[in-house]
Coordinates of C-alpha atoms in Angstrom, one line a residue:
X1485 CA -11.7 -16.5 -28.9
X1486 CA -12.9 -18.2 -25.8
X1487 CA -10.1 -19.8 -23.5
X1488 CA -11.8 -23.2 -23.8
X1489 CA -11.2 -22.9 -27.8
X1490 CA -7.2 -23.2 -27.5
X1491 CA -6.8 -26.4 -27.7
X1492 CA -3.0 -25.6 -26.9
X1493 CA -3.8 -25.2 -23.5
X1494 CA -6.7 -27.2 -22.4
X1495 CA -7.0 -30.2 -25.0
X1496 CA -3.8 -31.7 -24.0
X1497 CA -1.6 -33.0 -20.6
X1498 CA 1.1 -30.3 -19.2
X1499 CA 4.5 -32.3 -20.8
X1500 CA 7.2 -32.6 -18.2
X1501 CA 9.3 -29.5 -18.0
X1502 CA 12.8 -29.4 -17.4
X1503 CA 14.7 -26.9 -15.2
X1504 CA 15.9 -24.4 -17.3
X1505 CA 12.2 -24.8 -19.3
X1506 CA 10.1 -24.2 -16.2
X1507 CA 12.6 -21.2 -15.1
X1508 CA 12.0 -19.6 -19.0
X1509 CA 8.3 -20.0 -18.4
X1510 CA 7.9 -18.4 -14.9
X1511 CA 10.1 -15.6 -16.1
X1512 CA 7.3 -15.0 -18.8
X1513 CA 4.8 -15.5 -16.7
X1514 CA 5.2 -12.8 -14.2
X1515 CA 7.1 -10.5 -17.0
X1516 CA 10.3 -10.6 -15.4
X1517 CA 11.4 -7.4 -17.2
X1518 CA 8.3 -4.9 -16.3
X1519 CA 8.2 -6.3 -12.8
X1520 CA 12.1 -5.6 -12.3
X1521 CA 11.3 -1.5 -13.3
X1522 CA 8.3 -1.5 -11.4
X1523 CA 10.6 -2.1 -8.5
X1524 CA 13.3 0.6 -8.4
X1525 CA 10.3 3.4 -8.2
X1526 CA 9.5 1.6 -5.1
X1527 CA 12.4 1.8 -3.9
X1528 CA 13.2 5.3 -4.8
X1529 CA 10.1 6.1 -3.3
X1530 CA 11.0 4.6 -0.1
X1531 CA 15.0 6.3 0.1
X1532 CA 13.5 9.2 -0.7
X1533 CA 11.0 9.0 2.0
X1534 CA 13.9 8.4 4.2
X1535 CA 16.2 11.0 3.0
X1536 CA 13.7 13.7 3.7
X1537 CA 12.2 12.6 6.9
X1538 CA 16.0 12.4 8.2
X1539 CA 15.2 8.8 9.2
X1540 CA 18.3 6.1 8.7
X1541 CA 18.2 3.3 6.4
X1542 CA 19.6 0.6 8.6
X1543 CA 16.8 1.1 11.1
X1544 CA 14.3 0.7 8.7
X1545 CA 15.5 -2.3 6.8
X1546 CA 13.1 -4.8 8.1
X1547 CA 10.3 -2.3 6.8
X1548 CA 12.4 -2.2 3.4
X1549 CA 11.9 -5.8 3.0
X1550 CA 8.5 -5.9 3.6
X1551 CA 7.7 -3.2 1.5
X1552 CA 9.7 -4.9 -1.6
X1553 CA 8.8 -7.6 -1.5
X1554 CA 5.0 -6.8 -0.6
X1555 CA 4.9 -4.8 -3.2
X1556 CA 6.7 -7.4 -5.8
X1557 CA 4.1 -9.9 -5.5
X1558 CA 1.2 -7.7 -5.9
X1559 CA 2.9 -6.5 -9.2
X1560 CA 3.5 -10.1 -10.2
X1561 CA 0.5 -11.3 -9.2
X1562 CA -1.2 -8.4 -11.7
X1563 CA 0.8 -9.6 -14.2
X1564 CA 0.3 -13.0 -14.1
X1565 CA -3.6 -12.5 -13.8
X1566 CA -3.0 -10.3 -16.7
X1567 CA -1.1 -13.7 -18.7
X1568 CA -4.2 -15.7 -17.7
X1569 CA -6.9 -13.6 -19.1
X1570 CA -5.3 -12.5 -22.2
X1571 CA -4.4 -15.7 -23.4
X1572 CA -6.7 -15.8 -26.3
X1573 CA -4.7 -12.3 -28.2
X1574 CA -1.4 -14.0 -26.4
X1575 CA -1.7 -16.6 -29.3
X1576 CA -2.1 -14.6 -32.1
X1577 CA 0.6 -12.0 -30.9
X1578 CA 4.2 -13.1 -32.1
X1579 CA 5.9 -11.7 -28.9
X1580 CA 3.7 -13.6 -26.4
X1581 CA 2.6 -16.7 -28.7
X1582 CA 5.6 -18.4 -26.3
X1583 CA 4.5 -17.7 -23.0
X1584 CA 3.6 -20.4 -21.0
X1585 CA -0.4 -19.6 -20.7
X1586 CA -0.6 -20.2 -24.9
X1587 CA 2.1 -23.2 -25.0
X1588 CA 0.5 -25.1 -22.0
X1589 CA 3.3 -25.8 -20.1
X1590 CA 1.6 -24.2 -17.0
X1591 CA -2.4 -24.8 -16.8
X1592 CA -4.7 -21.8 -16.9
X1593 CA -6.2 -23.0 -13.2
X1594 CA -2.7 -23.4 -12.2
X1595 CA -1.8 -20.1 -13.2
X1596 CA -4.9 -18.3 -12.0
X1597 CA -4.3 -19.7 -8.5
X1598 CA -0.7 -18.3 -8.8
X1599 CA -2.4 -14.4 -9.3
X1600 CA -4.5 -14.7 -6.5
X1601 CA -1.7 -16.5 -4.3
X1602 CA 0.5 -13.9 -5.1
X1603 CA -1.8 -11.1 -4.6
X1604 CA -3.3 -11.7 -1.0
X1605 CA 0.2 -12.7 0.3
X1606 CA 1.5 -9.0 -1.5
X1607 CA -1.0 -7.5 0.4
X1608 CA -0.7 -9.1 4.2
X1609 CA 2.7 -7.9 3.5
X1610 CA 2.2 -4.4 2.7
X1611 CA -0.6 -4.5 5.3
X1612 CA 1.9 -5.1 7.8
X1613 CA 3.8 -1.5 6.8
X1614 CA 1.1 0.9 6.5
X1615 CA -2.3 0.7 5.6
X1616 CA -1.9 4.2 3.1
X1617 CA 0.9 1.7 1.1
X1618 CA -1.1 -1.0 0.8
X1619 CA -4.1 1.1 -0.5
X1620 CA -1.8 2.7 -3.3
X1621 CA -0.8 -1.4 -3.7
X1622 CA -4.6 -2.0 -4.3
X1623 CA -5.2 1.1 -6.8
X1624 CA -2.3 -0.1 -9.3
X1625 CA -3.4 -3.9 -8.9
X1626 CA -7.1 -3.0 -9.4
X1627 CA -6.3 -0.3 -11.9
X1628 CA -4.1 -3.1 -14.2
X1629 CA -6.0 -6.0 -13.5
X1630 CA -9.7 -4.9 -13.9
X1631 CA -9.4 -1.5 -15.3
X1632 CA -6.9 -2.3 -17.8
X1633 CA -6.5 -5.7 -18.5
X1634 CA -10.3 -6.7 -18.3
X1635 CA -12.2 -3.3 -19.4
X1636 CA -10.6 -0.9 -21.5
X1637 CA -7.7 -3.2 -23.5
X1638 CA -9.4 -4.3 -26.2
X1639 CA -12.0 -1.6 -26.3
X1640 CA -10.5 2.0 -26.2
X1641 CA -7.3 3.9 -26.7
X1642 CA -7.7 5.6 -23.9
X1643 CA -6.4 1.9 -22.2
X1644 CA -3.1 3.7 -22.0
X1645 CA -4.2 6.0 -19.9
X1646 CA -5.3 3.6 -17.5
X1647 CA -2.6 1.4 -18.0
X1648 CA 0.1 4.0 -16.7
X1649 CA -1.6 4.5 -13.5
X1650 CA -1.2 1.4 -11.8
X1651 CA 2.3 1.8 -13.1
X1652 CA 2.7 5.3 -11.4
X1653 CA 1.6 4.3 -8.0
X1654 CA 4.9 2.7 -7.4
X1655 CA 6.6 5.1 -6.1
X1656 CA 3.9 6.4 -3.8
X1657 CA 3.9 2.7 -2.6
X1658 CA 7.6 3.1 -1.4
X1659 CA 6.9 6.7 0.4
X1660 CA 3.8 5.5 2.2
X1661 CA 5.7 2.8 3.8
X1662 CA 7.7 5.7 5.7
X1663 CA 5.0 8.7 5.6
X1664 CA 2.1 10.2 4.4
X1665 CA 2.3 11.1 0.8
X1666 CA 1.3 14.4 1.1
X1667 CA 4.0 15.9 0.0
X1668 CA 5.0 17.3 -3.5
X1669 CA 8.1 14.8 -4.1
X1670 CA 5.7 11.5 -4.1
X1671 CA 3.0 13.5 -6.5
X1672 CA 5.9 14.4 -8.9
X1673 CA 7.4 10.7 -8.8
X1674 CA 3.7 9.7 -9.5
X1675 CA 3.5 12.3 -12.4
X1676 CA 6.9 11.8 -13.9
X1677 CA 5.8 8.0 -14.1
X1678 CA 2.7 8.0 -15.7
X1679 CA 3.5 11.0 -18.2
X1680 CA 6.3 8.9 -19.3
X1681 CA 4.2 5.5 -19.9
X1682 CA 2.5 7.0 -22.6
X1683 CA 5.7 7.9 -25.2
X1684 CA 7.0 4.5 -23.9
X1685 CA 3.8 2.1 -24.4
X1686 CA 2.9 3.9 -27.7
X1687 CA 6.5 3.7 -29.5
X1688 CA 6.4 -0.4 -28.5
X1689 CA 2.2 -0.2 -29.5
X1690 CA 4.0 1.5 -33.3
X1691 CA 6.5 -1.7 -33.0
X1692 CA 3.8 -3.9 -32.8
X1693 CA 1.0 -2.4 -34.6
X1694 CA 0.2 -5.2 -36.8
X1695 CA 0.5 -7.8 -33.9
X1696 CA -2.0 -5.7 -31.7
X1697 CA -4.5 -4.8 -35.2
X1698 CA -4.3 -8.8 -35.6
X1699 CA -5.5 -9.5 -32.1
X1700 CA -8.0 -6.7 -32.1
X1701 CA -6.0 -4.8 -29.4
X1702 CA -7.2 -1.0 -29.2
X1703 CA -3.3 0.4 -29.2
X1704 CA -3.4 4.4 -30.6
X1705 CA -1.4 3.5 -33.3
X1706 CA -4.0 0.9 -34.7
X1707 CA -7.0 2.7 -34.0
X1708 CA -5.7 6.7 -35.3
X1709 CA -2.6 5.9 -37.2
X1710 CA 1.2 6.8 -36.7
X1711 CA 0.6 10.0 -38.0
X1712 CA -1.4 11.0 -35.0
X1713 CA 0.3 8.7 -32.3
X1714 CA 4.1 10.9 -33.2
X1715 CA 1.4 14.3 -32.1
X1716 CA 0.7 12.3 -28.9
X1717 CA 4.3 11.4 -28.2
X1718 CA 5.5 14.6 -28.4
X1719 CA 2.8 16.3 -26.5
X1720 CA 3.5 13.9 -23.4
X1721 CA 7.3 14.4 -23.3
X1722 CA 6.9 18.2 -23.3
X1723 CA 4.7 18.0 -20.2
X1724 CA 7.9 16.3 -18.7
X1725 CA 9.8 19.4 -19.3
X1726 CA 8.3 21.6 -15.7
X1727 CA 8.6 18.7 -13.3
X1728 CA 12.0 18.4 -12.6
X1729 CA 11.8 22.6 -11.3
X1730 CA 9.6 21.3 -8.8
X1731 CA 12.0 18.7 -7.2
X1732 CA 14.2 21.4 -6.3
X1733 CA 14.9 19.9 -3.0
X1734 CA 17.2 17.3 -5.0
X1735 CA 19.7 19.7 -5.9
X1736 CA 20.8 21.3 -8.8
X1737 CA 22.7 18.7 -10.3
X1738 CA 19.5 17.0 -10.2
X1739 CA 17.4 19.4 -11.9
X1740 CA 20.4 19.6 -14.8
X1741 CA 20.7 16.5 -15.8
X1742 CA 17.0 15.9 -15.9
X1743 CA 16.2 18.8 -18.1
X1744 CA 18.7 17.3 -20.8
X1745 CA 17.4 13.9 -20.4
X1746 CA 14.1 16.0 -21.4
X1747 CA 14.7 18.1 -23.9
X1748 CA 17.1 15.0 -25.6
X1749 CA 14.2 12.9 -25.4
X1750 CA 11.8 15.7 -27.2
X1751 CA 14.2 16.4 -29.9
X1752 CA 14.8 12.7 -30.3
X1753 CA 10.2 12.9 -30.2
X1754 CA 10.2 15.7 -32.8
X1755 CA 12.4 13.7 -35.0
X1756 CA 9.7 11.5 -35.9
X1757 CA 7.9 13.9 -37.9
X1758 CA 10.9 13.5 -40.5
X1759 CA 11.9 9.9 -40.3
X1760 CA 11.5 7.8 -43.4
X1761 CA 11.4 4.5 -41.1
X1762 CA 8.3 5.1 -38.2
X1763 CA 9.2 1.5 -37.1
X1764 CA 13.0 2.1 -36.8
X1765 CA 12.1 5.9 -34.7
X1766 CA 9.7 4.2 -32.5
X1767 CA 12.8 1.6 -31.6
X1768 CA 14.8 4.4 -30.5
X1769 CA 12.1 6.2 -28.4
X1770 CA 11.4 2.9 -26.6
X1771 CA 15.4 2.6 -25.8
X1772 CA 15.3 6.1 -25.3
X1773 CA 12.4 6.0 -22.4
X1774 CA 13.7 2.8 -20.6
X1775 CA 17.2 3.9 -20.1
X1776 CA 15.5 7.4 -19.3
X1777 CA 13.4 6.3 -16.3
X1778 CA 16.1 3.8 -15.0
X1779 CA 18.4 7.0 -14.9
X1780 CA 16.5 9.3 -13.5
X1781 CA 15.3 7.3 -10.9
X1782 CA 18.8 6.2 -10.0
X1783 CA 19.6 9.9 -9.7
X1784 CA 17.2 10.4 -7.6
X1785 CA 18.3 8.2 -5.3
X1786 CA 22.8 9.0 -6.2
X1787 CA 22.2 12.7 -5.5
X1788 CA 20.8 11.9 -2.3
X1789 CA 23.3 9.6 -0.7

């Protein structure tokens, strides 16, 4: 479906929006949930960078800010490029027939300029750290917004794949703003976050299976079936299992609590091969991996304090 066809969106005047309208639709629009988890790995990047350089916090905190925010409206300006060119499966998808791309209530040009906007200004910001943060900036924003979004979406299941880099490079972000990421704490942050997109986007790609068939989305679970996506899931959190061992500089608390979160989260994974309800299991594995990577990430940063 070309964007010209939804007559939603281009066939009739933008209706006056109130307030709490306009603040729903911007919320949508730059996914207010996945940019607000894209930013603690940024930040636990950053601390981290701090913590083992010896450096101090407060005399950094200007170069906090700009890497937060820099760093936030590249993210949101991905994401809302993202909205603009996946309109046309946004209004056959139940879970993003309301977003404000499909309803109308922001214009498609409107909303285009608002990704580019938000884009170059991320950049100048991040820029204005250092230039190795601002080139991990560029590889998630092209990775998600051409690689992703534009290429492999609709066409291949490897799009996950693809997808979870621009996701992983937050951290890396964070770290560069301090020092060079040459070190084996930023690789591990990038590892632990792209191994871990893959369990998460598949369990909500099982949620929504029929949604993503319907709109000709090449998900795992529409193109090779549950059956094989629970093999997948499984196979990814087990790779999570060594990489904790190699962020023995965190302590040994650290390394603890991490292996549980692991091996709960593969028993939890293995459990799916005997579940009568695939929908209801694939629930629990997306709750699972959210409040996983918020926790771990926090730990990173509590055990280091």
């Amino acid at each position: 479906m070309n964007k010209d066809e939804i007559p939603s969106i281009n066939k009739r005047k933008t209706p006056f929006l109130s307030a709490s309208t306009l603040i729903k639709d911007l919320k949508a629009l730059l996914k207010a949930g996945v940019l607000a988890a894209n930013v603690l790995p940024v930040f636990s990047g950053f601390w981290l960078a701090l913590h083992f350089s010896n450096k101090s916090f407060v005399d950094y905190w200007e170069l906090f800010l700009l890497t937060i925010i820099g760093s936030t409206m590249v993210m949101a300006g991905a994401l809302i490029l993202n909205n603009w060119y996946d309109v046309d499966i946004d209004t056959i998808m139940e879970r993003t027939k309301n977003r404000p791309t499909v309803t109308g209530n922001i214009p498609l040009k409107v909303v285009l300029s608002m990704g580019i906007i938000f884009t170059i200004i991320g950049f100048i910001l991040l820029l204005l750290t250092t230039v190795e943060a601002a080139i991990y900036g560029f590889v998630g924003w092209f990775t998600y917004v051409f690689l992703y979004t534009m290429w492999s979406k609709r066409r291949y299941t490897f799009n996950t794949i693809i997808g979870s880099v621009s996701g992983a490079v937050t951290p890396l972000i964070g770290w560069a703003a301090i020092e060079s990421s040459a070190n084996t704490v930023p690789v591990i942050l990038f590892m632990i976050l792209f191994i871990f997109q893959m369990p998460h986007t598949f369990a909500i790609a099982m949620k929504k299976c029929k949604e993503y068939s319907a709109a000709g989305v090449a998900m795992l679970p529409v193109v090779r079936g549950f059956a094989v996506t629970k093999v997948q899931i499984v196979v990814y959190v087990a790779c999570l299992l060594p990489l904790p061992f190699f962020l023995t500089t965190l302590g040994t608390a650290f390394i603890v609590l991490a292996t549980l979160f692991n091996v709960g989260w593969l028993a939890v994974s293995i459990g799916g091969f005997f579940t009568k309800n695939d929908l209801k299991w694939a629930h629990v594995i997306f709750l699972y991996s959210v409040n996983y990577i918020t926790i771990l990430f926090l730990l990173m940063v509590i055990v280091t304090i």
